[in-house]
Coordinates of C-alpha atoms and ligand atoms in Angstrom, one line a residue:
X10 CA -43.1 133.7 -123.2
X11 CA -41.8 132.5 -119.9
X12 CA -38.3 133.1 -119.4
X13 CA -36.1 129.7 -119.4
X14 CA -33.3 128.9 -118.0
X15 CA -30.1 126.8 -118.7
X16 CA -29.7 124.9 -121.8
X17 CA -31.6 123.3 -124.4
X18 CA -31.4 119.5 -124.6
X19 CA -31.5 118.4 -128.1
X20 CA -33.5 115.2 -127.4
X21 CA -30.7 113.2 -129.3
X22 CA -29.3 110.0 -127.5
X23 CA -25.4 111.3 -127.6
X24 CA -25.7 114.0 -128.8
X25 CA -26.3 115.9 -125.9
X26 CA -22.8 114.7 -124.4
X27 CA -20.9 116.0 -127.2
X28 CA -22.6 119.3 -127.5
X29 CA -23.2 120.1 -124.2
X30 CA -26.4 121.4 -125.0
X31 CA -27.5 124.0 -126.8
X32 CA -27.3 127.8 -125.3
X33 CA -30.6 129.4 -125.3
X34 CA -31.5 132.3 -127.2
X35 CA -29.1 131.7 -129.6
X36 CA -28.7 130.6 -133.0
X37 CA -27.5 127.6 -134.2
X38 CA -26.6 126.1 -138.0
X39 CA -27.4 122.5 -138.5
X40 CA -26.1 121.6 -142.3
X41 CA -25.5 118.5 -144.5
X42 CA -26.2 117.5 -147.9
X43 CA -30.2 116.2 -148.9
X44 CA -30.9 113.0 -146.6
X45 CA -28.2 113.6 -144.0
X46 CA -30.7 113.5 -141.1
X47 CA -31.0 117.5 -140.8
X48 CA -35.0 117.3 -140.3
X49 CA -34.5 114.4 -138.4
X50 CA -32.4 116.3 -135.5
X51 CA -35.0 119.2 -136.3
X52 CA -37.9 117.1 -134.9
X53 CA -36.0 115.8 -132.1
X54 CA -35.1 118.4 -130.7
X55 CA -38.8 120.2 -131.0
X56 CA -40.2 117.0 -129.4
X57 CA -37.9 117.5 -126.6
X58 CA -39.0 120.9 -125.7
X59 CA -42.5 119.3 -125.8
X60 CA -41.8 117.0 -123.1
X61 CA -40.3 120.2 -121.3
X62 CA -43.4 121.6 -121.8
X63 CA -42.4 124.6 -124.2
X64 CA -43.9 125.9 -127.0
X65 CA -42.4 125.3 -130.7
X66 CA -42.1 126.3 -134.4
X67 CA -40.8 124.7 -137.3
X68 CA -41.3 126.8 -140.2
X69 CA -40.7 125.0 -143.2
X70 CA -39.6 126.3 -146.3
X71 CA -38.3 123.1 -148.6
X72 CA -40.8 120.1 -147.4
X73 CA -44.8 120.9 -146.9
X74 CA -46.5 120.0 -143.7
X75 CA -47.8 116.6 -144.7
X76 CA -44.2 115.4 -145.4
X77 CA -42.7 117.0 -142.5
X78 CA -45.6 114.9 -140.5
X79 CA -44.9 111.7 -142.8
X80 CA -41.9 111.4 -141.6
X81 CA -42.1 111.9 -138.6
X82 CA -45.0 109.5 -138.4
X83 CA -42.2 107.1 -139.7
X84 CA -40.5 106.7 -136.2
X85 CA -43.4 106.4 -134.7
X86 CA -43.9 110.5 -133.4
X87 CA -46.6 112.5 -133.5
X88 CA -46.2 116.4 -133.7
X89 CA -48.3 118.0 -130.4
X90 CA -50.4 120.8 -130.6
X91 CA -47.3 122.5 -128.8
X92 CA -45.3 122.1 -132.0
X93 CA -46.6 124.4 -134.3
X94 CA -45.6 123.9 -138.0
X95 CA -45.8 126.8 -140.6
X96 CA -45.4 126.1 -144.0
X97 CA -44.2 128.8 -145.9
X98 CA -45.1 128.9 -149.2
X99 CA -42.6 130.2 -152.0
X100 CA -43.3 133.3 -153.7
X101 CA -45.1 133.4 -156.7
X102 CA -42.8 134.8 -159.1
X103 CA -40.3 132.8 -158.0
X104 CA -42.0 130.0 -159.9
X105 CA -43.0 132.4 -162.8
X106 CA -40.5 132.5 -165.5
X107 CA -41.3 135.6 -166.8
X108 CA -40.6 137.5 -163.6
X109 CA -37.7 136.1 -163.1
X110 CA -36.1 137.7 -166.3
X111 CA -37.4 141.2 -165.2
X112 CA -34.8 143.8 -164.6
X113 CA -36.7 145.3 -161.2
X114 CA -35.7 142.9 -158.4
X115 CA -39.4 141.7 -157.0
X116 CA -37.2 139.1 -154.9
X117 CA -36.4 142.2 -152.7
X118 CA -39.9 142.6 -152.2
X119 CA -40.3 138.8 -151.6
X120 CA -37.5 138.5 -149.2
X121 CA -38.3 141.3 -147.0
X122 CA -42.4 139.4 -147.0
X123 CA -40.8 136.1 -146.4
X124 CA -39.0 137.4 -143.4
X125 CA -41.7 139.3 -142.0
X126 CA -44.4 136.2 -142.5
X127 CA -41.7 134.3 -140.3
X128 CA -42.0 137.0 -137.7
X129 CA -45.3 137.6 -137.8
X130 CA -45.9 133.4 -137.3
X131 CA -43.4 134.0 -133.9
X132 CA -45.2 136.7 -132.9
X133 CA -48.8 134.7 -133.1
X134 CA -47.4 131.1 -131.4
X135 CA -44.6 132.9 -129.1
X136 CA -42.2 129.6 -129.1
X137 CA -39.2 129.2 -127.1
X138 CA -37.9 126.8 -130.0
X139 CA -37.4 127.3 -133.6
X140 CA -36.5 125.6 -136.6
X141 CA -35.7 127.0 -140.0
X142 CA -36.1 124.5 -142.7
X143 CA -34.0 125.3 -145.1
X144 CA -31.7 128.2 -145.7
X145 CA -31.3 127.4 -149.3
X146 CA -34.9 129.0 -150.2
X147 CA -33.7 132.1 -148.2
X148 CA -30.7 132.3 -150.1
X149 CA -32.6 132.0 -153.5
X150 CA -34.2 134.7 -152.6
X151 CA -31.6 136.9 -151.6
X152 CA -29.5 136.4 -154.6
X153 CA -26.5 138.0 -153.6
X154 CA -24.5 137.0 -150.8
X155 CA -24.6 140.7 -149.1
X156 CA -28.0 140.5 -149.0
X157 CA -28.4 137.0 -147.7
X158 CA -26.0 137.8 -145.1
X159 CA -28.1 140.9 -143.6
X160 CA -31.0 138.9 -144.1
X161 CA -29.6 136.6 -141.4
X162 CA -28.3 138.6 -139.1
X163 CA -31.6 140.4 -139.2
X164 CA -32.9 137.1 -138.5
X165 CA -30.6 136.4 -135.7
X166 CA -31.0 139.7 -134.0
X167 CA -35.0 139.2 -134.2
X168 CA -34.2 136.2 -132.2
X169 CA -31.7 137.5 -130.1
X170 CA -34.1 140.0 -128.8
X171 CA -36.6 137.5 -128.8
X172 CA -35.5 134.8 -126.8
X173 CA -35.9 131.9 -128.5
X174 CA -33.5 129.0 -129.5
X175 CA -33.2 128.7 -133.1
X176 CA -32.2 126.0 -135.4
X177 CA -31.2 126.8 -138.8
X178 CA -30.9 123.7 -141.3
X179 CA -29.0 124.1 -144.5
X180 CA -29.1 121.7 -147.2
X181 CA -25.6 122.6 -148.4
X182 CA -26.7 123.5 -151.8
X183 CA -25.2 126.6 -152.6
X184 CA -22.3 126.6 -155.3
X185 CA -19.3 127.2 -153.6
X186 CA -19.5 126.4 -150.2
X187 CA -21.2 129.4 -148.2
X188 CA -19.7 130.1 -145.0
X189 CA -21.9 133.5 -144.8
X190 CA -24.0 131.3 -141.9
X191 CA -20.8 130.1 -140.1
X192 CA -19.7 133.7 -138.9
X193 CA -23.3 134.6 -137.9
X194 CA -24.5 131.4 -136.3
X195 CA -23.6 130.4 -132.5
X196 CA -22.8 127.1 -133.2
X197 CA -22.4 125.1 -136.4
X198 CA -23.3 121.5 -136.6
X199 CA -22.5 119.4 -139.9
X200 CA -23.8 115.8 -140.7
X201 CA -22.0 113.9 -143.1
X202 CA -22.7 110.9 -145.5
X203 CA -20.2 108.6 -146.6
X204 CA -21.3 105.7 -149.2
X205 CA -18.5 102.7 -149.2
X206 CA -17.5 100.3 -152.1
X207 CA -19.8 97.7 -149.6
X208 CA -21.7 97.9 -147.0
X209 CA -24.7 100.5 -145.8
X210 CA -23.6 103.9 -145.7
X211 CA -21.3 105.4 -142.7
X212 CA -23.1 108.8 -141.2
X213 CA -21.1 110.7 -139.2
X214 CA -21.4 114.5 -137.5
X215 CA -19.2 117.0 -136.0
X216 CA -19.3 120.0 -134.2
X217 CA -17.3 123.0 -136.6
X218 CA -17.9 125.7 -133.7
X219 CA -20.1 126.4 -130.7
X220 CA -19.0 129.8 -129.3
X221 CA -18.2 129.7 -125.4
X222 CA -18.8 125.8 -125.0
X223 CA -16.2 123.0 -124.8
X224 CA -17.5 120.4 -126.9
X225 CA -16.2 116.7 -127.8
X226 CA -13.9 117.5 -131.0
X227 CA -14.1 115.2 -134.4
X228 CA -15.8 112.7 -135.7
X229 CA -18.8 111.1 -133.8
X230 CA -20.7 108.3 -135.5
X231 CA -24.1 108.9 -136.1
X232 CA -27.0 106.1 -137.1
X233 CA -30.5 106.5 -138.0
X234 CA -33.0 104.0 -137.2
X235 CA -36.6 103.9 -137.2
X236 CA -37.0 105.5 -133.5
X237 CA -34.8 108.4 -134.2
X238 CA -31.2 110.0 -134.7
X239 CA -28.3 108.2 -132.1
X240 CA -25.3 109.7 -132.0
X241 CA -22.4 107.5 -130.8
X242 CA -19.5 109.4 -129.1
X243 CA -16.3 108.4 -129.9
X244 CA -14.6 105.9 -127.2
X245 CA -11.6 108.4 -125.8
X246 CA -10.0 105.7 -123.3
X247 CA -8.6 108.0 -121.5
X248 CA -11.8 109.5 -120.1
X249 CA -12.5 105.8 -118.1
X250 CA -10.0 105.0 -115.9
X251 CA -11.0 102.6 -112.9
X252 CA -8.7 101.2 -110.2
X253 CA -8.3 97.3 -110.0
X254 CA -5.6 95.2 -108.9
X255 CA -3.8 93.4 -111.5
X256 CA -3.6 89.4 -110.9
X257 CA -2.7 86.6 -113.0
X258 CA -5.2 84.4 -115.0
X259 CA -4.8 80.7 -115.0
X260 CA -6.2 78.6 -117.6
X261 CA -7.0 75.2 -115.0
X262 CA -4.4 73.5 -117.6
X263 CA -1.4 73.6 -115.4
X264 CA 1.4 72.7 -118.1
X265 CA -0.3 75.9 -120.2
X266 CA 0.4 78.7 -117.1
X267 CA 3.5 77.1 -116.5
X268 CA 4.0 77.9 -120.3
X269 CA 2.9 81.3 -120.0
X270 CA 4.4 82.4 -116.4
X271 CA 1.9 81.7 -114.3
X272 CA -1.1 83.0 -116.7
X273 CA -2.1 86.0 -118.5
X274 CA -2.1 89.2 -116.8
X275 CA -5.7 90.8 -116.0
X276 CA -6.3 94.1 -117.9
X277 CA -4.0 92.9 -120.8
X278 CA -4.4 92.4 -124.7
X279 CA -3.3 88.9 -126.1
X280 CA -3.0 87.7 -129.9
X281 CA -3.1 84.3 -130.7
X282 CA -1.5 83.9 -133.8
X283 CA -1.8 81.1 -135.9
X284 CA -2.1 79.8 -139.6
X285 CA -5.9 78.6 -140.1
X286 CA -6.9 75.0 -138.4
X287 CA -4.0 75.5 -135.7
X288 CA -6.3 75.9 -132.8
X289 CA -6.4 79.5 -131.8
X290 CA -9.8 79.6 -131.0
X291 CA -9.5 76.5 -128.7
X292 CA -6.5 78.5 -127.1
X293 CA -9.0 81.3 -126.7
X294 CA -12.1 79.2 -125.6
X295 CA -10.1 78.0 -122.8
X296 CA -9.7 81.5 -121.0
X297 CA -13.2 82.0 -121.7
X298 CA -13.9 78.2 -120.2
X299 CA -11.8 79.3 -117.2
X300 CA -13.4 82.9 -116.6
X301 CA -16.6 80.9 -116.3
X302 CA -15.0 78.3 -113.5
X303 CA -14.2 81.3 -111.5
X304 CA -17.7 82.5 -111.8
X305 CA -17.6 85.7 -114.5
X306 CA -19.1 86.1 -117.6
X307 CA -17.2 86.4 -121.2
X308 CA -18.2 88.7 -124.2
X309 CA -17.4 86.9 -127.9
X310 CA -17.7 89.1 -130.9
X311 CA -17.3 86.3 -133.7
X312 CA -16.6 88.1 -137.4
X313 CA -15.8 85.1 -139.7
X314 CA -17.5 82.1 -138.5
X315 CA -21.1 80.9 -138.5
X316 CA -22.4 80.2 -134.9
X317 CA -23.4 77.2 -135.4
X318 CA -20.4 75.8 -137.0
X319 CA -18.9 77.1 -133.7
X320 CA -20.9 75.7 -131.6
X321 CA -20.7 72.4 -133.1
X322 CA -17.0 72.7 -133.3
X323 CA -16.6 73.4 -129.6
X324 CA -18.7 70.8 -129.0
X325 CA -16.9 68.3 -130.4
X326 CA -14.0 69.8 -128.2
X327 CA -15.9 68.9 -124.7
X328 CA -16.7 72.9 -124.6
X329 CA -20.7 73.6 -124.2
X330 CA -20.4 77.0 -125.6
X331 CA -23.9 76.9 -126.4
X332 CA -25.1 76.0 -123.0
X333 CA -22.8 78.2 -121.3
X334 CA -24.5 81.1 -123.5
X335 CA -28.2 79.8 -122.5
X336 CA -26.7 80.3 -119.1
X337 CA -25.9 83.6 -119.5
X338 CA -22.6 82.9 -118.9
X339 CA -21.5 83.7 -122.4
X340 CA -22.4 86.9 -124.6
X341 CA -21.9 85.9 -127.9
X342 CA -22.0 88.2 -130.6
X343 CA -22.1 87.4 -134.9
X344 CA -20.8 90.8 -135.9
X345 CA -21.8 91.7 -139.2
X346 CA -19.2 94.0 -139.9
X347 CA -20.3 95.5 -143.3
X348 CA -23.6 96.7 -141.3
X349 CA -21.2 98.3 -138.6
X350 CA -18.9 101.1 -138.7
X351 CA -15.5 100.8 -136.3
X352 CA -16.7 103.2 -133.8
X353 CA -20.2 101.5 -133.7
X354 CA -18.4 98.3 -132.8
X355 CA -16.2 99.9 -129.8
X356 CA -19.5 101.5 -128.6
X357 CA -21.0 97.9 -129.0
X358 CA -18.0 96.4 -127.1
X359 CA -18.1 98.8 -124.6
X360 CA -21.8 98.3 -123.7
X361 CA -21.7 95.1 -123.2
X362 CA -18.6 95.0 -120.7
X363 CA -20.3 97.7 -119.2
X364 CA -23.7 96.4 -118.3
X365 CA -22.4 92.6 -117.7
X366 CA -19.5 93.4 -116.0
X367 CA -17.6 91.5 -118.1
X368 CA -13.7 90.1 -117.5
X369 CA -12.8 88.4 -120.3
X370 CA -13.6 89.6 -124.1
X371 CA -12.7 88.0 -126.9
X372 CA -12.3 89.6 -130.5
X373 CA -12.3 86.3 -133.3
X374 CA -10.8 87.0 -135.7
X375 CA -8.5 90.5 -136.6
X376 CA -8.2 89.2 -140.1
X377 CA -12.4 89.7 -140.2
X378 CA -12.4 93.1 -138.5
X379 CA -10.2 94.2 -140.7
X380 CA -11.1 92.5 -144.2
X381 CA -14.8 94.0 -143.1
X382 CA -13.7 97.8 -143.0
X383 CA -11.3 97.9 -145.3
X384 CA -11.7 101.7 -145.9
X385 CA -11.6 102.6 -142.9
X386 CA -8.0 104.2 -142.5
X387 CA -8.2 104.5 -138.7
X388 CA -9.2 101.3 -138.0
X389 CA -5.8 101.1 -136.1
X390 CA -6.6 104.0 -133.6
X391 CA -9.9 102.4 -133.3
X392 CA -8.7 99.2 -131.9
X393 CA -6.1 100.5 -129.9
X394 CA -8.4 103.2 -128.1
X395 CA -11.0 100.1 -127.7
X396 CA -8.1 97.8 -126.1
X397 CA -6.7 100.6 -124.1
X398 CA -10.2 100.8 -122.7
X399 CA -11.0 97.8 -122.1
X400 CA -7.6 97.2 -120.6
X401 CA -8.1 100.2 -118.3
X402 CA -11.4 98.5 -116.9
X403 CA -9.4 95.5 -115.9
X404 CA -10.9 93.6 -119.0
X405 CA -9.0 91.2 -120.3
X406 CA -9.2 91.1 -124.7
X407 CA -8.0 87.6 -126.6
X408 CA -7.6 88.4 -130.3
X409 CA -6.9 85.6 -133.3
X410 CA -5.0 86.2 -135.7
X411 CA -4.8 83.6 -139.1
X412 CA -1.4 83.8 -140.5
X413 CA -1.2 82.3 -144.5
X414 CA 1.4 80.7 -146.1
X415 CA 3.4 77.8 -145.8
X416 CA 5.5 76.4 -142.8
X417 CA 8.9 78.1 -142.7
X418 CA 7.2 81.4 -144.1
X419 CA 4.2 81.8 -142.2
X420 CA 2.7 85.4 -142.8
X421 CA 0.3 87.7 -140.8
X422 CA -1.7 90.3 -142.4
X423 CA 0.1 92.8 -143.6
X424 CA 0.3 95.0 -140.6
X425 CA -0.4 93.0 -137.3
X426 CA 2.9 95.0 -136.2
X427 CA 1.3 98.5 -136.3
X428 CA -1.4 96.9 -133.9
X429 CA -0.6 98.4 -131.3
X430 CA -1.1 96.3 -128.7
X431 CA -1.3 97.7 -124.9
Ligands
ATP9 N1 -38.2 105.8 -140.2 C1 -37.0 105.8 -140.6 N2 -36.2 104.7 -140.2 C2 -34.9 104.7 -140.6 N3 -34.3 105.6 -141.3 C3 -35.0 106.7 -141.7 C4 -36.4 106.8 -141.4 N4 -36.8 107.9 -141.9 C5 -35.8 108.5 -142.6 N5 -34.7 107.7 -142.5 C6 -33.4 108.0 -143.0 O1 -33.0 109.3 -142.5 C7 -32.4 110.0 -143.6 C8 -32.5 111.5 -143.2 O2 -33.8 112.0 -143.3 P1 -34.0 113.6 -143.1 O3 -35.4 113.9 -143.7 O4 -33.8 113.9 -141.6 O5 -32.9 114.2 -143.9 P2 -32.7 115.8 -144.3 O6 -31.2 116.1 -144.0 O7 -33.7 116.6 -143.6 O8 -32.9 115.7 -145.8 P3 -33.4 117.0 -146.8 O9 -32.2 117.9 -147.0 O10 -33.7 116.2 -148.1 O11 -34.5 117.6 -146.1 C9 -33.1 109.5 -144.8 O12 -32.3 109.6 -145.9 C10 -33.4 108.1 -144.5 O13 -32.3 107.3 -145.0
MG10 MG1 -35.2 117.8 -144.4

């Protein structure tokens, strides 16, 4: 084998900028439950090395070839010759009831043959990446933890003095919790699941250690489309900071800047609050109306109403949203909020403004982006490290807000205060 150097890129859109890499030569855990996306990742990240031109081996323990390919064929990749996959097949008497009840441990026999058949496969395809699909037969087969945990560190130091970057995926199956692979492994990557009352499910991932490497800490969204694994790094404002000069915004309705000073402030958050009917959106539209006269564009992300509703609304109000938007003028976005998680809506956000250039963004309404994620308990922090962002980029953000109740009482959701607002 040809000796590499520098890191291994996983081949996953983000996932790379939160890891760093991966250190080669090493070993790594990748865990989460049945259907987390383990293989996924597993197949990236072998199809990467391809394109580097490096050998491969997925050795296979829980899914037979034709699977592995299946699903793979699913996003639309096809395994090269340089990705060798080696199906190992369970030992007999693992399946053979009568066996198992035998007092003379033949596992220790099958253990020791398993690990040597995974050698052996290294030795005859000499690949400078490795994937170990799952750990949960290994551990069957070991029985007790002690001898799981040499097992693996016999592993490890095969690969160690080997060379190769290795990938262990663990379906997280073992009753309770194993850690064994934690203390042995260079790094430890877990994907997580997370099925809400509505809505498609929230996948997430996190790095729990990587030995020598600073990494991006926490939560990071994850989604899975046909195409592959993306990873979406959590927005951290504080990492995008840009110099611009702060001016004033006018509206073109004299009387209105007069009413607000002069005009908003660039790089500032505004909430137009309002019980329904009350015009907030026309309040809002007319920032948008006069970002346009000036000659920038405006980003829309509309939660509760139907865009062509909207459009004809505006209309009616001597404001061609829909031409403007033809025009390019306007980005105008239907979010569908129980499809999209918080942080998959920041990085959303965040793209557009960045690729457009955008001045003026517009968020209609909270009361939507909340009622949509309504178990999301961070939702606050999301929004304010979104705001702070945009804010930072000289962006200016327009938010409604629908109070309820009746004149004399008028209401906003519960906890507009704790918005808080840069
Ligand atoms: N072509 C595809 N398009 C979109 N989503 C897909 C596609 N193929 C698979 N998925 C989704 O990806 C999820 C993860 O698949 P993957 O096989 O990587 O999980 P895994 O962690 O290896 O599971 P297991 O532990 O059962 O092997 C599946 O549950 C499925 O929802
Ligand atoms: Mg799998």
């Amino acid at each position: 084998m040809t000796k590499l150097d520098g890191k291994a890129k996983t081949g996953v859109s983000g996932l790379d900028d939160i890891l760093g890499d991966l250190t080669r030569g090493r070993v790594f855990l990748l865990e989460g439950e049945p259907g987390a996306g383990k293989t996924t990742i597993a197949v990236q990240f072998l199809l990467e090395g391809e394109k580097q031109g490096e050998k491969s081996l997925y050795i296979t323990l829980s899914e037979t070839e034709e699977e592995l390919r299946q699903s793979a064929a699913s996003h639309g990749w096809t395994l090269g010759p340089d990705i060798n996959v080696f199906e190992l097949i369970p030992p007999e008497s693992l399946l053979d009831p009568k066996q198992q009840q035998s007092l003379l441990y033949s596992s220790d026999l099958e253990l020791g043959e398993t690990t040597q058949q995974i050698f052996d496969a290294v030795e005859r395809t000499r690949p400078s990446r490795v994937v170990l699909d799952s750990l949960s037969e290994i551990r069957l087969l070991a029985q007790s933890s002690l001898r799981y945990r040499r097992q693996i560190l016999a592993i490890k130091h095969y690969f160690a003095r080997y060379g190769a970057t290795v990938v262990m995926l663990d379906d997280l199956t073992a009753e309770p919790a194993d850690k064994t692979v934690h203390s042995v492994a260079h790094g430890v990557i877990r994907l997580e699941e997370i099925a809400p009352v509505y809505g498609a499910e929230r996948r997430r991932i996190r790095i729990l250690k990587y030995r020598g490497q600073r990494y991006r800490r926490g939560y990071q969204d994850l989604t899975i489309t046909p195409g592959g694994l993306n990873v979406i790094p959590r927005l951290v404002a504080s990492d995008h900071r840009t110099k611009f000069v702060r001016t004033q915004l006018s509206t073109n309705i004299p009387e209105f800047d007069a009413l607000l000073g002069g005009g908003v402030d660039t790089g500032s958050s505004t909430l137009v609050l309002g019980p329904a009917g009350t015009g907030k959106s026309l309040i809002v539209m007319t920032f948008v109306m006069a970002a346009i006269a000036r000659g920038e564009k405006a980003a829309l992300f509309i939660f509760d109403e139907e865009l062509g509703l909207l459009f004809d609304r505006m209309q009616g109000l001597g404001i061609e949203l829909e031409a403007e938007r033809k025009k390019g003028n306007i980005l105008l976005e239907q979010i569908d909020a129980a499809e999209l998680s918080p942080g998959e809506f920041a990085h959303k956000v965040v793209k557009t403004v960045d690729t457009h250039r955008i001045k003026t963004v517009v968020i209609d309404s909270m009361n939507g982006y909340q009622a949509a994620m309504p178990e999301e308990n961070s939702l606050i922090l999301h929004l304010h490290e979104l705001l702070q962002y945009l804010n930072r980029q000289g962006a200016t953000t327009f938010m409604t807000v629908a109070q309820h109740g009746l004149i004399g009482d008028m209401q906003a959701p519960k906890n507009v205060s704790m918005w808080r607002i840069p």
